[in-house]
């Protein structure tokens, strides 16, 4: 079996989930009354989880907040100084593109946010990941080298990143090859076991992306297929067949961020108009996530999914308790190397046609 065939196998469940979820979502928001059935071979939990996510997406679609400026004009005005940490630069951009809110309110209902032209720029999806789908100690504590022993009762603060192909830091010139992340480079590694155990979870996240931004979803799927068809572009490509077979996320990379306060920032390696999907998991209360430039604070309880163009919108998160955030993201340099197209923001009027 070739790596390309393995990639098709690894992403097959993601394709099935996305097709079901998109059809179900369109049916629900348009009130067609048509019955959409799950594939018969799906396990019951996967069927229930997809329907939970669709219900929250539908609620968010019908609860829309409109900001009073144009996101495309905003993109032309921001510079590398607008990284979320430069107070002077943030104040200047805030005067031209003022926040929607003063930050005094905490939102807790599913919501979609559009700009003045109707472009969808963020989705807030509390409860989109069902409680039984939240990873337990058997599949989200990747391994003892990454986290504290189970007996300690808490996750070790830190970040673990996983990618089927990316550039090492400071090695992304035309002469440098992509490589599989070190966390996936050895057989039977904790990272490999985690990706395999989270296969359905990542497929559901992919299904959510396919609704929020279909073009980005298809671009991510195409990138992974291109990598599988051309293993020679990967430095340590011997592992590619195995990883491609189990990788079900239509994203370039996944980071597991445990028990860390995330200060305000932008993701400088991301793609400007593409969504990062942040999934909050764990055992904690009173979590919060902020879209700082919009002046909007959201309840960030376990099971929440936040979709945000992290390259251009400053965001921050804070939780008290045993917490992990699973961040699904795209990398600009990978997209450029593989000559991928940058997705555009979805316009609400297109959905309503």
Short mmCIF file of C-alpha atoms in Angstrom, two decimals, residues 15 157 166 200 294:
data_model
loop_
_atom_site.label_atom_id
_atom_site.label_comp_id
_atom_site.label_asym_id
_atom_site.label_seq_id
_atom_site.Cartn_x
_atom_site.Cartn_y
_atom_site.Cartn_z
CA UNK A 15 -14.37 13.09 4.55
CA UNK A 157 2.47 22.67 32.20
CA UNK A 166 6.63 20.88 8.87
CA UNK A 200 -12.60 10.38 15.64
CA UNK A 294 -12.91 42.93 19.51
#
